[in-house]
Every structure is written in C-alpha cells, then in structure tokens.
PDB file of C-alpha atoms in Angstrom:
ATOM      1  CA  UNK A  21     138.173  56.125  -3.967  1.00 47.00           C
ATOM      2  CA  UNK A  22     135.639  55.605  -1.185  1.00 47.00           C
ATOM      3  CA  UNK A  23     131.991  55.873  -2.200  1.00 47.00           C
ATOM      4  CA  UNK A  24     131.224  56.787   1.417  1.00 50.00           C
ATOM      5  CA  UNK A  25     127.655  57.523   2.158  1.00 52.00           C
ATOM      6  CA  UNK A  26     126.493  57.421  -1.454  1.00 54.00           C
ATOM      7  CA  UNK A  27     123.152  55.812  -1.905  1.00 59.00           C
ATOM      8  CA  UNK A  28     120.707  55.134  -4.762  1.00 88.00           C
ATOM      9  CA  UNK A  29     121.190  57.303  -7.843  1.00 91.00           C
ATOM     10  CA  UNK A  30     124.379  58.991  -6.611  1.00 89.00           C
ATOM     11  CA  UNK A  31     126.007  55.636  -6.197  1.00 90.00           C
ATOM     12  CA  UNK A  32     124.875  54.563  -9.643  1.00 93.00           C
ATOM     13  CA  UNK A  33     126.218  57.831 -11.108  1.00 93.00           C
ATOM     14  CA  UNK A  34     129.562  57.207  -9.422  1.00 91.00           C
ATOM     15  CA  UNK A  35     129.601  53.654 -10.913  1.00 93.00           C
ATOM     16  CA  UNK A  36     128.777  55.067 -14.349  1.00 93.00           C
ATOM     17  CA  UNK A  37     131.721  57.334 -14.166  1.00 91.00           C
ATOM     18  CA  UNK A  38     133.820  54.193 -13.385  1.00 91.00           C
ATOM     19  CA  UNK A  39     132.453  52.725 -16.681  1.00 92.00           C
ATOM     20  CA  UNK A  40     129.706  50.535 -15.287  1.00 94.00           C
ATOM     21  CA  UNK A  41     127.303  49.976 -18.119  1.00 94.00           C
ATOM     22  CA  UNK A  42     124.670  48.129 -15.931  1.00 94.00           C
ATOM     23  CA  UNK A  43     124.591  51.128 -13.590  1.00 95.00           C
ATOM     24  CA  UNK A  44     123.927  53.454 -16.536  1.00 95.00           C
ATOM     25  CA  UNK A  45     121.070  51.239 -17.853  1.00 96.00           C
ATOM     26  CA  UNK A  46     119.515  51.277 -14.321  1.00 95.00           C
ATOM     27  CA  UNK A  47     119.618  55.036 -14.207  1.00 95.00           C
ATOM     28  CA  UNK A  48     118.225  55.322 -17.682  1.00 96.00           C
ATOM     29  CA  UNK A  49     115.331  52.929 -17.003  1.00 95.00           C
ATOM     30  CA  UNK A  50     114.498  54.877 -13.833  1.00 95.00           C
ATOM     31  CA  UNK A  51     114.485  58.423 -15.202  1.00 96.00           C
ATOM     32  CA  UNK A  52     114.717  58.641 -19.008  1.00 97.00           C
ATOM     33  CA  UNK A  53     110.926  58.629 -19.576  1.00 97.00           C
ATOM     34  CA  UNK A  54     110.390  61.667 -17.375  1.00 97.00           C
ATOM     35  CA  UNK A  55     113.275  63.382 -18.931  1.00 98.00           C
ATOM     36  CA  UNK A  56     111.956  62.863 -22.482  1.00 97.00           C
ATOM     37  CA  UNK A  57     108.498  64.002 -21.313  1.00 96.00           C
ATOM     38  CA  UNK A  58     110.219  67.184 -19.996  1.00 97.00           C
ATOM     39  CA  UNK A  59     112.035  67.751 -23.298  1.00 96.00           C
ATOM     40  CA  UNK A  60     108.790  67.256 -25.243  1.00 95.00           C
ATOM     41  CA  UNK A  61     107.404  70.410 -23.442  1.00 95.00           C
ATOM     42  CA  UNK A  62     109.489  72.576 -25.805  1.00 95.00           C
ATOM     43  CA  UNK A  63     108.587  72.840 -29.513  1.00 93.00           C
ATOM     44  CA  UNK A  64     110.159  70.085 -31.545  1.00 92.00           C
ATOM     45  CA  UNK A  65     109.712  66.476 -32.397  1.00 93.00           C
ATOM     46  CA  UNK A  66     110.382  63.216 -30.492  1.00 92.00           C
ATOM     47  CA  UNK A  67     113.729  62.805 -32.166  1.00 93.00           C
ATOM     48  CA  UNK A  68     114.936  66.226 -30.950  1.00 93.00           C
ATOM     49  CA  UNK A  69     113.718  65.431 -27.487  1.00 95.00           C
ATOM     50  CA  UNK A  70     115.622  62.109 -27.410  1.00 95.00           C
ATOM     51  CA  UNK A  71     118.717  63.784 -28.785  1.00 94.00           C
ATOM     52  CA  UNK A  72     118.591  66.486 -26.028  1.00 95.00           C
ATOM     53  CA  UNK A  73     118.138  64.019 -23.294  1.00 97.00           C
ATOM     54  CA  UNK A  74     120.961  61.838 -24.552  1.00 96.00           C
ATOM     55  CA  UNK A  75     123.169  64.895 -24.651  1.00 96.00           C
ATOM     56  CA  UNK A  76     122.145  65.772 -21.099  1.00 97.00           C
ATOM     57  CA  UNK A  77     123.059  62.298 -19.774  1.00 96.00           C
ATOM     58  CA  UNK A  78     126.452  62.505 -21.388  1.00 95.00           C
ATOM     59  CA  UNK A  79     127.055  66.033 -20.057  1.00 94.00           C
ATOM     60  CA  UNK A  80     126.276  64.869 -16.528  1.00 91.00           C
ATOM     61  CA  UNK A  81     128.516  61.825 -16.849  1.00 91.00           C
ATOM     62  CA  UNK A  82     131.368  63.951 -18.020  1.00 88.00           C
ATOM     63  CA  UNK A  83     130.907  66.688 -15.391  1.00 80.00           C
ATOM     64  CA  UNK A  84     132.854  66.914 -12.190  1.00 63.00           C
ATOM     65  CA  UNK A  85     131.238  65.170  -9.254  1.00 63.00           C
ATOM     66  CA  UNK A  86     128.875  67.427  -7.254  1.00 57.00           C
ATOM     67  CA  UNK A  87     129.272  68.282  -3.575  1.00 52.00           C
ATOM     68  CA  UNK A  88     128.727  65.276  -1.342  1.00 52.00           C
ATOM     69  CA  UNK A  89     129.778  62.740  -4.039  1.00 54.00           C
ATOM     70  CA  UNK A  90     132.842  60.637  -4.101  1.00 52.00           C
ATOM     71  CA  UNK A  91     135.575  62.415  -5.797  1.00 50.00           C
ATOM     72  CA  UNK A  92     134.031  65.819  -5.321  1.00 48.00           C
ATOM     73  CA  UNK A  93     136.506  68.629  -4.723  1.00 43.00           C
ATOM     74  CA  UNK A  94     136.070  70.345  -1.342  1.00 43.00           C
ATOM     75  CA  UNK A  95     135.416  73.689  -2.996  1.00 41.00           C
ATOM     76  CA  UNK A  96     132.181  72.515  -4.633  1.00 36.00           C
ATOM     77  CA  UNK A  97     129.346  74.226  -2.732  1.00 35.00           C
ATOM     78  CA  UNK A  98     126.877  72.159  -0.772  1.00 36.00           C
ATOM     79  CA  UNK A  99     123.291  71.762  -1.887  1.00 37.00           C
ATOM     80  CA  UNK A 100     123.780  69.524  -4.945  1.00 47.00           C
ATOM     81  CA  UNK A 101     120.378  68.281  -6.092  1.00 78.00           C
ATOM     82  CA  UNK A 102     119.376  64.808  -7.115  1.00 90.00           C
ATOM     83  CA  UNK A 103     120.968  63.049 -10.154  1.00 93.00           C
ATOM     84  CA  UNK A 104     117.691  63.199 -12.158  1.00 94.00           C
ATOM     85  CA  UNK A 105     117.237  66.936 -11.391  1.00 94.00           C
ATOM     86  CA  UNK A 106     120.744  67.608 -12.659  1.00 94.00           C
ATOM     87  CA  UNK A 107     120.147  65.737 -15.885  1.00 96.00           C
ATOM     88  CA  UNK A 108     116.785  67.500 -16.250  1.00 96.00           C
ATOM     89  CA  UNK A 109     118.550  70.889 -15.775  1.00 95.00           C
ATOM     90  CA  UNK A 110     120.871  70.016 -18.677  1.00 95.00           C
ATOM     91  CA  UNK A 111     117.710  69.216 -20.741  1.00 97.00           C
ATOM     92  CA  UNK A 112     116.146  72.508 -19.810  1.00 96.00           C
ATOM     93  CA  UNK A 113     119.281  74.391 -20.751  1.00 95.00           C
ATOM     94  CA  UNK A 114     119.659  72.605 -24.104  1.00 94.00           C
ATOM     95  CA  UNK A 115     115.965  73.080 -25.085  1.00 94.00           C
ATOM     96  CA  UNK A 116     116.083  76.680 -24.012  1.00 93.00           C
ATOM     97  CA  UNK A 117     119.215  77.296 -26.182  1.00 93.00           C
ATOM     98  CA  UNK A 118     117.571  75.479 -29.189  1.00 91.00           C
ATOM     99  CA  UNK A 119     114.219  77.267 -29.001  1.00 90.00           C
ATOM    100  CA  UNK A 120     114.995  80.557 -27.206  1.00 85.00           C
ATOM    101  CA  UNK A 121     111.857  79.827 -25.116  1.00 84.00           C
ATOM    102  CA  UNK A 122     112.629  81.047 -21.602  1.00 81.00           C
ATOM    103  CA  UNK A 123     110.683  79.703 -18.591  1.00 82.00           C
ATOM    104  CA  UNK A 124     108.885  82.382 -16.638  1.00 78.00           C
ATOM    105  CA  UNK A 125     106.441  82.288 -13.800  1.00 75.00           C
ATOM    106  CA  UNK A 126     103.004  83.914 -14.621  1.00 74.00           C
ATOM    107  CA  UNK A 127     102.217  87.327 -13.113  1.00 72.00           C
ATOM    108  CA  UNK A 128      98.491  87.248 -13.777  1.00 75.00           C
ATOM    109  CA  UNK A 129      95.795  85.881 -11.406  1.00 73.00           C
ATOM    110  CA  UNK A 130      95.463  82.088 -11.376  1.00 81.00           C
ATOM    111  CA  UNK A 131      91.706  81.980 -11.870  1.00 86.00           C
ATOM    112  CA  UNK A 132      89.945  84.253 -14.371  1.00 87.00           C
ATOM    113  CA  UNK A 133      89.187  87.297 -12.290  1.00 89.00           C
ATOM    114  CA  UNK A 134      85.676  87.660 -13.896  1.00 90.00           C
ATOM    115  CA  UNK A 135      84.691  84.480 -11.969  1.00 93.00           C
ATOM    116  CA  UNK A 136      84.726  86.474  -8.688  1.00 92.00           C
ATOM    117  CA  UNK A 137      82.687  89.366  -7.486  1.00 89.00           C
ATOM    118  CA  UNK A 138      84.814  92.510  -7.349  1.00 87.00           C
ATOM    119  CA  UNK A 139      86.623  93.410  -4.167  1.00 83.00           C
ATOM    120  CA  UNK A 140      84.311  96.389  -3.727  1.00 79.00           C
ATOM    121  CA  UNK A 141      81.149  94.313  -3.866  1.00 76.00           C
ATOM    122  CA  UNK A 142      79.099  95.153  -0.715  1.00 75.00           C
ATOM    123  CA  UNK A 143      77.641  91.685  -0.255  1.00 80.00           C
ATOM    124  CA  UNK A 144      80.152  89.182  -1.513  1.00 82.00           C
ATOM    125  CA  UNK A 145      83.520  90.830  -2.038  1.00 86.00           C
ATOM    126  CA  UNK A 146      85.988  88.452  -3.627  1.00 89.00           C
ATOM    127  CA  UNK A 147      83.712  85.525  -3.452  1.00 91.00           C
ATOM    128  CA  UNK A 148      82.763  83.315  -6.454  1.00 95.00           C
ATOM    129  CA  UNK A 149      80.349  84.965  -8.893  1.00 94.00           C
ATOM    130  CA  UNK A 150      80.613  82.066 -11.269  1.00 94.00           C
ATOM    131  CA  UNK A 151      81.513  79.191  -8.985  1.00 95.00           C
ATOM    132  CA  UNK A 152      82.634  75.823 -10.369  1.00 95.00           C
ATOM    133  CA  UNK A 153      79.835  73.277 -10.622  1.00 93.00           C
ATOM    134  CA  UNK A 154      80.407  69.831  -8.924  1.00 93.00           C
ATOM    135  CA  UNK A 155      81.746  67.172 -11.209  1.00 91.00           C
ATOM    136  CA  UNK A 156      79.398  64.276 -10.700  1.00 84.00           C
ATOM    137  CA  UNK A 157      79.286  60.759 -12.166  1.00 85.00           C
ATOM    138  CA  UNK A 158      79.048  62.121 -15.787  1.00 81.00           C
ATOM    139  CA  UNK A 159      82.364  63.856 -15.247  1.00 82.00           C
ATOM    140  CA  UNK A 160      83.928  60.697 -13.824  1.00 82.00           C
ATOM    141  CA  UNK A 161      82.782  58.773 -16.847  1.00 85.00           C
ATOM    142  CA  UNK A 162      84.260  61.478 -19.209  1.00 84.00           C
ATOM    143  CA  UNK A 163      87.530  61.433 -17.309  1.00 83.00           C
ATOM    144  CA  UNK A 164      87.773  57.737 -17.677  1.00 84.00           C
ATOM    145  CA  UNK A 165      87.171  57.763 -21.440  1.00 84.00           C
ATOM    146  CA  UNK A 166      89.797  56.143 -23.640  1.00 84.00           C
ATOM    147  CA  UNK A 167      90.581  59.412 -25.400  1.00 86.00           C
ATOM    148  CA  UNK A 168      91.095  61.372 -22.124  1.00 88.00           C
ATOM    149  CA  UNK A 169      94.929  60.781 -21.860  1.00 90.00           C
ATOM    150  CA  UNK A 170      95.427  62.203 -25.407  1.00 91.00           C
ATOM    151  CA  UNK A 171      93.187  65.206 -24.521  1.00 91.00           C
ATOM    152  CA  UNK A 172      95.162  65.753 -21.343  1.00 93.00           C
ATOM    153  CA  UNK A 173      98.455  65.686 -23.150  1.00 92.00           C
ATOM    154  CA  UNK A 174      97.195  68.173 -25.720  1.00 93.00           C
ATOM    155  CA  UNK A 175      95.712  70.474 -23.172  1.00 93.00           C
ATOM    156  CA  UNK A 176      98.902  70.349 -21.103  1.00 94.00           C
ATOM    157  CA  UNK A 177     100.986  71.300 -24.041  1.00 92.00           C
ATOM    158  CA  UNK A 178      98.569  74.164 -24.854  1.00 92.00           C
ATOM    159  CA  UNK A 179      99.428  75.725 -21.489  1.00 92.00           C
ATOM    160  CA  UNK A 180     102.809  76.759 -22.800  1.00 93.00           C
ATOM    161  CA  UNK A 181     106.328  75.321 -22.086  1.00 95.00           C
ATOM    162  CA  UNK A 182     106.814  76.533 -18.555  1.00 94.00           C
ATOM    163  CA  UNK A 183     103.473  75.352 -17.281  1.00 95.00           C
ATOM    164  CA  UNK A 184     103.626  72.093 -19.082  1.00 96.00           C
ATOM    165  CA  UNK A 185     107.116  71.394 -17.756  1.00 96.00           C
ATOM    166  CA  UNK A 186     106.010  72.071 -14.206  1.00 96.00           C
ATOM    167  CA  UNK A 187     103.024  69.755 -14.523  1.00 96.00           C
ATOM    168  CA  UNK A 188     105.012  67.092 -16.259  1.00 97.00           C
ATOM    169  CA  UNK A 189     107.626  66.761 -13.536  1.00 96.00           C
ATOM    170  CA  UNK A 190     105.492  67.500 -10.456  1.00 97.00           C
ATOM    171  CA  UNK A 191     102.151  65.947 -11.211  1.00 97.00           C
ATOM    172  CA  UNK A 192     102.791  63.364 -13.879  1.00 96.00           C
ATOM    173  CA  UNK A 193     106.122  62.097 -12.670  1.00 96.00           C
ATOM    174  CA  UNK A 194     105.739  63.015  -8.925  1.00 95.00           C
ATOM    175  CA  UNK A 195     109.136  64.735  -8.569  1.00 95.00           C
ATOM    176  CA  UNK A 196     109.515  66.910  -5.466  1.00 93.00           C
ATOM    177  CA  UNK A 197     109.043  70.695  -5.781  1.00 93.00           C
ATOM    178  CA  UNK A 198     112.706  71.090  -4.945  1.00 92.00           C
ATOM    179  CA  UNK A 199     113.698  68.761  -7.769  1.00 94.00           C
ATOM    180  CA  UNK A 200     111.342  70.499 -10.218  1.00 94.00           C
ATOM    181  CA  UNK A 201     112.672  73.907  -9.363  1.00 93.00           C
ATOM    182  CA  UNK A 202     116.251  72.723  -9.815  1.00 93.00           C
ATOM    183  CA  UNK A 203     115.309  70.973 -13.101  1.00 95.00           C
ATOM    184  CA  UNK A 204     113.778  74.063 -14.467  1.00 94.00           C
ATOM    185  CA  UNK A 205     116.421  76.406 -13.035  1.00 92.00           C
ATOM    186  CA  UNK A 206     113.800  78.386 -11.141  1.00 92.00           C
ATOM    187  CA  UNK A 207     113.428  79.477  -7.514  1.00 91.00           C
ATOM    188  CA  UNK A 208     110.913  77.395  -5.597  1.00 91.00           C
ATOM    189  CA  UNK A 209     108.287  80.134  -5.179  1.00 91.00           C
ATOM    190  CA  UNK A 210     108.335  80.727  -8.934  1.00 92.00           C
ATOM    191  CA  UNK A 211     107.967  77.006  -9.542  1.00 93.00           C
ATOM    192  CA  UNK A 212     104.890  76.912  -7.229  1.00 93.00           C
ATOM    193  CA  UNK A 213     103.398  79.881  -9.057  1.00 92.00           C
ATOM    194  CA  UNK A 214     103.833  78.094 -12.347  1.00 93.00           C
ATOM    195  CA  UNK A 215     102.332  74.896 -10.941  1.00 95.00           C
ATOM    196  CA  UNK A 216      99.329  76.754  -9.583  1.00 94.00           C
ATOM    197  CA  UNK A 217      98.741  78.431 -12.934  1.00 94.00           C
ATOM    198  CA  UNK A 218      99.257  75.196 -14.755  1.00 95.00           C
ATOM    199  CA  UNK A 219      96.884  73.166 -12.610  1.00 96.00           C
ATOM    200  CA  UNK A 220      94.201  75.857 -12.936  1.00 95.00           C
ATOM    201  CA  UNK A 221      94.699  76.010 -16.665  1.00 94.00           C
ATOM    202  CA  UNK A 222      94.219  72.294 -16.957  1.00 95.00           C
ATOM    203  CA  UNK A 223      91.322  72.213 -14.539  1.00 95.00           C
ATOM    204  CA  UNK A 224      89.621  75.037 -16.507  1.00 94.00           C
ATOM    205  CA  UNK A 225      90.127  73.028 -19.754  1.00 93.00           C
ATOM    206  CA  UNK A 226      88.527  69.960 -18.194  1.00 92.00           C
ATOM    207  CA  UNK A 227      85.715  72.118 -16.811  1.00 93.00           C
ATOM    208  CA  UNK A 228      85.054  73.462 -20.290  1.00 91.00           C
ATOM    209  CA  UNK A 229      85.065  69.831 -21.599  1.00 87.00           C
ATOM    210  CA  UNK A 230      82.811  68.542 -18.766  1.00 86.00           C
ATOM    211  CA  UNK A 231      80.419  71.481 -18.411  1.00 82.00           C
ATOM    212  CA  UNK A 232      80.412  72.387 -22.127  1.00 74.00           C
ATOM    213  CA  UNK A 233      81.366  76.001 -21.163  1.00 65.00           C
TER     214      UNK A 233
ATOM    215  CA  UNK B1403      89.672  84.567   4.160  1.00 93.00           C
ATOM    216  CA  UNK B1404      87.855  85.226   0.827  1.00 94.00           C
ATOM    217  CA  UNK B1405      87.437  82.754  -1.995  1.00 96.00           C
ATOM    218  CA  UNK B1406      89.833  84.728  -4.182  1.00 94.00           C
ATOM    219  CA  UNK B1407      92.483  84.545  -1.411  1.00 94.00           C
ATOM    220  CA  UNK B1408      91.943  80.831  -1.021  1.00 96.00           C
ATOM    221  CA  UNK B1409      92.553  80.181  -4.680  1.00 95.00           C
ATOM    222  CA  UNK B1410      95.782  82.235  -4.542  1.00 93.00           C
ATOM    223  CA  UNK B1411      96.958  80.087  -1.578  1.00 95.00           C
ATOM    224  CA  UNK B1412      95.859  76.730  -2.932  1.00 96.00           C
ATOM    225  CA  UNK B1413      99.141  75.509  -4.381  1.00 95.00           C
ATOM    226  CA  UNK B1414     101.012  76.295  -1.263  1.00 95.00           C
ATOM    227  CA  UNK B1415      98.322  74.547   0.680  1.00 97.00           C
ATOM    228  CA  UNK B1416      98.365  71.425  -1.495  1.00 96.00           C
ATOM    229  CA  UNK B1417     102.101  71.371  -1.344  1.00 95.00           C
ATOM    230  CA  UNK B1418     101.959  71.680   2.448  1.00 95.00           C
ATOM    231  CA  UNK B1419     104.161  74.770   2.701  1.00 94.00           C
ATOM    232  CA  UNK B1420     101.690  77.186   4.185  1.00 96.00           C
ATOM    233  CA  UNK B1421     102.459  78.606   7.679  1.00 96.00           C
ATOM    234  CA  UNK B1422     100.136  77.045  10.354  1.00 96.00           C
ATOM    235  CA  UNK B1423      97.911  80.096  10.636  1.00 96.00           C
ATOM    236  CA  UNK B1424      97.282  80.290   6.956  1.00 96.00           C
ATOM    237  CA  UNK B1425      96.774  76.563   6.645  1.00 96.00           C
ATOM    238  CA  UNK B1426      94.133  76.702   9.376  1.00 97.00           C
ATOM    239  CA  UNK B1427      92.606  79.683   7.566  1.00 96.00           C
ATOM    240  CA  UNK B1428      92.255  77.691   4.382  1.00 97.00           C
ATOM    241  CA  UNK B1429      90.730  74.741   6.244  1.00 97.00           C
ATOM    242  CA  UNK B1430      88.278  76.951   8.115  1.00 97.00           C
ATOM    243  CA  UNK B1431      87.173  78.529   4.834  1.00 97.00           C
ATOM    244  CA  UNK B1432      86.723  75.097   3.195  1.00 97.00           C
ATOM    245  CA  UNK B1433      84.563  74.028   6.109  1.00 97.00           C
ATOM    246  CA  UNK B1434      82.228  76.953   5.372  1.00 96.00           C
ATOM    247  CA  UNK B1435      82.389  77.417   1.603  1.00 97.00           C
ATOM    248  CA  UNK B1436      80.934  74.720  -0.707  1.00 97.00           C
ATOM    249  CA  UNK B1437      82.119  76.515  -3.818  1.00 97.00           C
ATOM    250  CA  UNK B1438      85.709  76.471  -2.757  1.00 97.00           C
ATOM    251  CA  UNK B1439      85.376  72.836  -1.673  1.00 97.00           C
ATOM    252  CA  UNK B1440      84.188  72.042  -5.236  1.00 97.00           C
ATOM    253  CA  UNK B1441      87.087  73.963  -6.589  1.00 97.00           C
ATOM    254  CA  UNK B1442      89.642  72.173  -4.506  1.00 97.00           C
ATOM    255  CA  UNK B1443      88.151  68.824  -5.422  1.00 96.00           C
ATOM    256  CA  UNK B1444      88.402  69.652  -9.114  1.00 96.00           C
ATOM    257  CA  UNK B1445      92.087  70.691  -8.738  1.00 96.00           C
ATOM    258  CA  UNK B1446      92.747  67.377  -6.927  1.00 96.00           C
ATOM    259  CA  UNK B1447      90.866  65.463  -9.665  1.00 94.00           C
ATOM    260  CA  UNK B1448      92.906  67.185 -12.320  1.00 94.00           C
ATOM    261  CA  UNK B1449      96.119  66.236 -10.542  1.00 95.00           C
ATOM    262  CA  UNK B1450      94.878  62.676 -10.137  1.00 93.00           C
ATOM    263  CA  UNK B1451      94.085  62.447 -13.852  1.00 91.00           C
ATOM    264  CA  UNK B1452      97.633  63.461 -14.738  1.00 93.00           C
ATOM    265  CA  UNK B1453      99.198  60.595 -12.888  1.00 90.00           C
ATOM    266  CA  UNK B1454      97.850  58.206 -15.548  1.00 87.00           C
ATOM    267  CA  UNK B1455      99.960  59.894 -18.192  1.00 91.00           C
ATOM    268  CA  UNK B1456     103.164  58.619 -16.698  1.00 91.00           C
ATOM    269  CA  UNK B1457     105.286  56.788 -19.207  1.00 88.00           C
ATOM    270  CA  UNK B1458     107.560  54.111 -17.538  1.00 88.00           C
ATOM    271  CA  UNK B1459     109.145  52.296 -20.432  1.00 93.00           C
ATOM    272  CA  UNK B1460     112.326  53.055 -22.393  1.00 95.00           C
ATOM    273  CA  UNK B1461     112.047  51.644 -25.916  1.00 94.00           C
ATOM    274  CA  UNK B1462     114.787  49.180 -26.638  1.00 96.00           C
ATOM    275  CA  UNK B1463     116.222  51.077 -29.662  1.00 95.00           C
ATOM    276  CA  UNK B1464     116.442  54.211 -27.450  1.00 95.00           C
ATOM    277  CA  UNK B1465     118.164  52.282 -24.734  1.00 96.00           C
ATOM    278  CA  UNK B1466     120.598  50.748 -27.236  1.00 96.00           C
ATOM    279  CA  UNK B1467     121.527  54.217 -28.601  1.00 95.00           C
ATOM    280  CA  UNK B1468     122.120  55.519 -25.083  1.00 96.00           C
ATOM    281  CA  UNK B1469     124.323  52.589 -24.147  1.00 96.00           C
ATOM    282  CA  UNK B1470     126.248  53.032 -27.326  1.00 95.00           C
ATOM    283  CA  UNK B1471     126.852  56.665 -26.507  1.00 94.00           C
ATOM    284  CA  UNK B1472     127.836  55.695 -22.988  1.00 94.00           C
ATOM    285  CA  UNK B1473     130.306  53.161 -24.170  1.00 92.00           C
ATOM    286  CA  UNK B1474     131.780  55.524 -26.663  1.00 90.00           C
ATOM    287  CA  UNK B1475     132.085  58.159 -23.954  1.00 83.00           C
ATOM    288  CA  UNK B1476     133.731  55.724 -21.540  1.00 78.00           C
ATOM    289  CA  UNK B1477     136.229  54.758 -24.284  1.00 73.00           C
ATOM    290  CA  UNK B1478     137.011  58.338 -24.918  1.00 71.00           C
ATOM    291  CA  UNK B1479     137.720  58.958 -21.165  1.00 66.00           C
ATOM    292  CA  UNK B1480     140.018  55.926 -20.809  1.00 61.00           C
TER     293      UNK B1480
END
C-alpha cells in the first residue's frame, strides 16, 4: 500500500494501523495531554477522562481510513480533519454520552448588557457605561502569582463544559478554529460564539479578581 | 461602529476572519476609543495567561497503559 502524500500525524496513524508501536507513542506524546484536558471539561474525575481518551484512540485506530489517507475507499467524502481533531471528536462523543451534557453556543450577549448605555441613549448609545479599567502593574503582578494557574483552571471550569472545551483547545493548546470545531462537533460560527463568550467569561472573572469588583 | 458592536465582533477580529470593511471599522474604532482599547488588551491578556496552563507531559504509567491497549488491539486485528 502506498502512503502517497501522507505527512506528519496522518503518516503516523497509518503506521499505527500497521502495528508500529513507536508511531503510536509519538502520536500519544504529541496530543494526549490536550485530549485529556478536553475530557476533563466534562464532569468526572481524572480516571474517567483518561479512560475516555484511551477509548477514543482505540476507536480511531480501528476506524476505516479517512479521505486522503492511504487505504481510504474512494467513496469517503473529502474534508477529513486532522488526526488529533478526530480523536478529540471521539472524546467529545464519549463524554457527551456519559454525562448527557450537550455542547451549545450561547445565545446571550457576550458582555453584561448593563455595562453599556442603552441603544436609545441620546449622548452615548451603545457605548461603555461601566468601562473596563486598565490593568496596570498590580494586575501584572497578580497574574504572575503562583496560585494564578489554579485559579484560571477553576474559573475556566466554572464557565461550563462548552466554553471550557473551546478555551482548552483553542487558547490553551492552540488548535486551529477548524480543528476545535471538528473536535467539538460544532459549526465554525458556533465555535467562535462559544470562544467569544468563554474569553469574556474568563476576562470578567479576572477583572473581578483584579479590580475587586 | 459602537462599543457594543465592537465587542460582538471581537472574536472574529482576533481570529482574523472579519471581512476587510468590518476589520477596518474595528481598527478605526480602536484608534478613537480608549475604553475598547483597554477591553481588547484585557481579552488578549486573558488569552495569553491561558497559554501557561498547557500540559505537555504524558505520565509514564498512562503511556504504559495506552501502549498495552495498543498492543492488545494490534494482536486482535492480526
């Protein structure tokens, strides 16, 4: 079987399916931490998260090759996503089945509407009524405190599963929006809505921490 | 563009998917609005803080379990 134009992770996945243990270890070292971080966004403990991600890897390895991969049947539609996004989608589906928590984009405004003047205000329609205050050196010191990572993790989880998952993949692990959307089984515009709401939720939490709001 | 509109467009702006006219509208607004400039800086700072949470390591016992499952799966397929 020719591996053709396979590169990077797709090549490694092909090698895994041929039984190459080293290829599997390489894939795991590259992507397992992000996948576990994703699984931890749903309720449950670390053991459940590891179990789900392990199952997702095994599901992908036993699945038929996606379009563009060596051994893929011609009928498989084009547009297959990255290897890590496909494993992540299996994690999303398993966690959703286990918890019945569905991922949905928010339909409320991103920023608290009370922080703006009303649209009908004669002088400042839709402008900030309660603008953010600049974060100066004190904020920088607070953000570099040793306990800040733990606080960020806690605040991220408090945003809810969908927002936490979007932040985890896009902003913590720097996956592309396309991969994040595929991983969470959401259309790209919904993923961006989630991301906007999540970033604002976390910014507001930090603002409360820094400004003592 | 109003401040409320800028906030609604911010994610698309940061992800660089806004059409040119809207992107220019956001940038023109930011030139003139210190409050929105502060807001955008805070969102960027928040994103920056998150990058420090990235976990890179796979604990050896976890890796061992995964490899064991992989080997068992390969054996079943053979």
